[in-house]
C-alpha atoms as one frame of an Amber mdcrd trajectory, in Angstrom:
protein
  21.863 -19.153   7.902  23.834 -17.417   5.159  22.393 -16.795   1.710  23.841
 -14.729  -1.127  21.498 -11.789  -0.538  20.393 -11.905   3.106  21.102 -13.360
   6.504  18.578 -14.590   9.029  20.279 -13.240  12.118  17.942 -14.196  14.901
  15.155 -16.647  15.410  13.969 -16.836  18.967  11.461 -19.205  20.461  10.002
 -17.243  23.355   8.378 -20.110  25.220   9.615 -23.580  26.070   6.124 -24.848
  26.882   4.753 -24.761  23.326   3.086 -27.405  21.257   2.318 -27.170  17.577
  -1.363 -26.350  18.081  -1.244 -24.673  21.496   1.517 -22.108  21.198   1.541
 -19.399  23.876   4.049 -17.065  22.209   4.987 -16.602  18.562   8.213 -17.793
  17.009  10.077 -14.538  16.271  12.335 -14.093  13.226  14.415 -10.982  12.467
  15.864 -10.668   8.973  19.124  -8.702   8.700  21.005  -7.544   5.634  22.349
  -4.629   3.623  20.088  -2.075   1.952  18.577  -3.562  -1.203  19.557  -7.187
  -0.524  15.979  -8.531  -0.512  14.884  -8.409   3.143  11.512  -6.840   2.317
  10.871  -9.241  -0.563  11.732 -12.199   1.670   9.402 -11.007   4.454   6.581
 -10.152   2.022   6.751 -13.705   0.666   6.186 -15.228   4.095   3.631 -12.553
   4.998   1.185 -14.138   2.560   0.788 -17.139   4.878  -2.089 -16.820   7.372
  -0.057 -17.725  10.473   2.747 -15.212   9.784   2.608 -11.668  11.167   5.106
  -9.757   8.998   6.556  -6.312   9.738   8.681  -4.271   7.355  10.779  -1.311
   8.489   8.415   1.639   9.043  10.262   3.993   6.675   7.068   6.005   6.103
   6.997   6.741   9.846  10.591   8.002   9.739   9.699  10.271   6.807   6.851
  11.963   8.687   7.688  12.803  12.302   5.246  15.595  13.107   5.623  16.835
   9.537   9.423  16.469   9.435  11.290  13.985   7.256  13.788  12.627   9.788
  15.370  10.318   7.212  16.035  13.231   4.849  17.446  15.327   7.702  19.814
  12.470   8.546  21.140  12.308   4.981  21.571  16.106   4.835  23.501  16.408
   8.118  24.451  13.050   9.626  26.517  14.583  12.447  23.537  16.641  13.608
  20.725  14.096  13.200  22.298  10.649  13.701  21.584  10.382  17.453  17.981
  11.577  17.071  17.360   9.314  14.087  18.846   6.178  15.687  16.839   6.696
  18.864  13.623   7.193  16.900  14.347   4.095  14.800  14.998   2.050  17.940
  11.771   3.273  19.549   9.752   2.480  16.416  11.256  -1.035  16.273  10.514
  -1.573  19.956   6.890  -0.500  19.459   6.461  -2.895  16.540   8.215  -5.858
  18.156   6.289  -5.643  21.429   2.828  -5.726  19.839   0.847  -8.821  20.664
  -0.345 -11.175  17.958  -2.436 -14.307  17.715  -0.296 -15.636  14.862   2.276
 -18.403  15.305   5.186 -16.572  13.658   6.307 -12.936  13.734   8.809 -11.713
  11.126  10.656  -8.415  11.409  12.901  -6.488   9.081  15.950  -6.011  11.302
  16.071  -6.598  15.037  16.368  -4.393  18.086  20.008  -5.485  18.288  20.675
  -4.168  14.764  21.754  -0.618  15.635  25.477  -0.114  16.012
């Protein structure tokens, strides 16, 4: 689904044995897009609904890794910190996206497949 400011890249139904009222696994949606295109705003909108478990990128986590601002280090010396940063980002996304929920829909800002 293409929109002027964002793209919904993946929407995965994780169980084929679901009914509307007896869903075993949540419907998972990852929102992809460029920096500043409205991903967070889009997810926050749907996060107000009681059956949606919304997750924004944990930027605050990346800015405080045992007292170090990994995001700032990346911007200062990308050649030195890119590998470390990308691995930490991937691990933080994995931790968020594997949490269980009792809600029917999970929305994520960017997917595990996002890193290039």
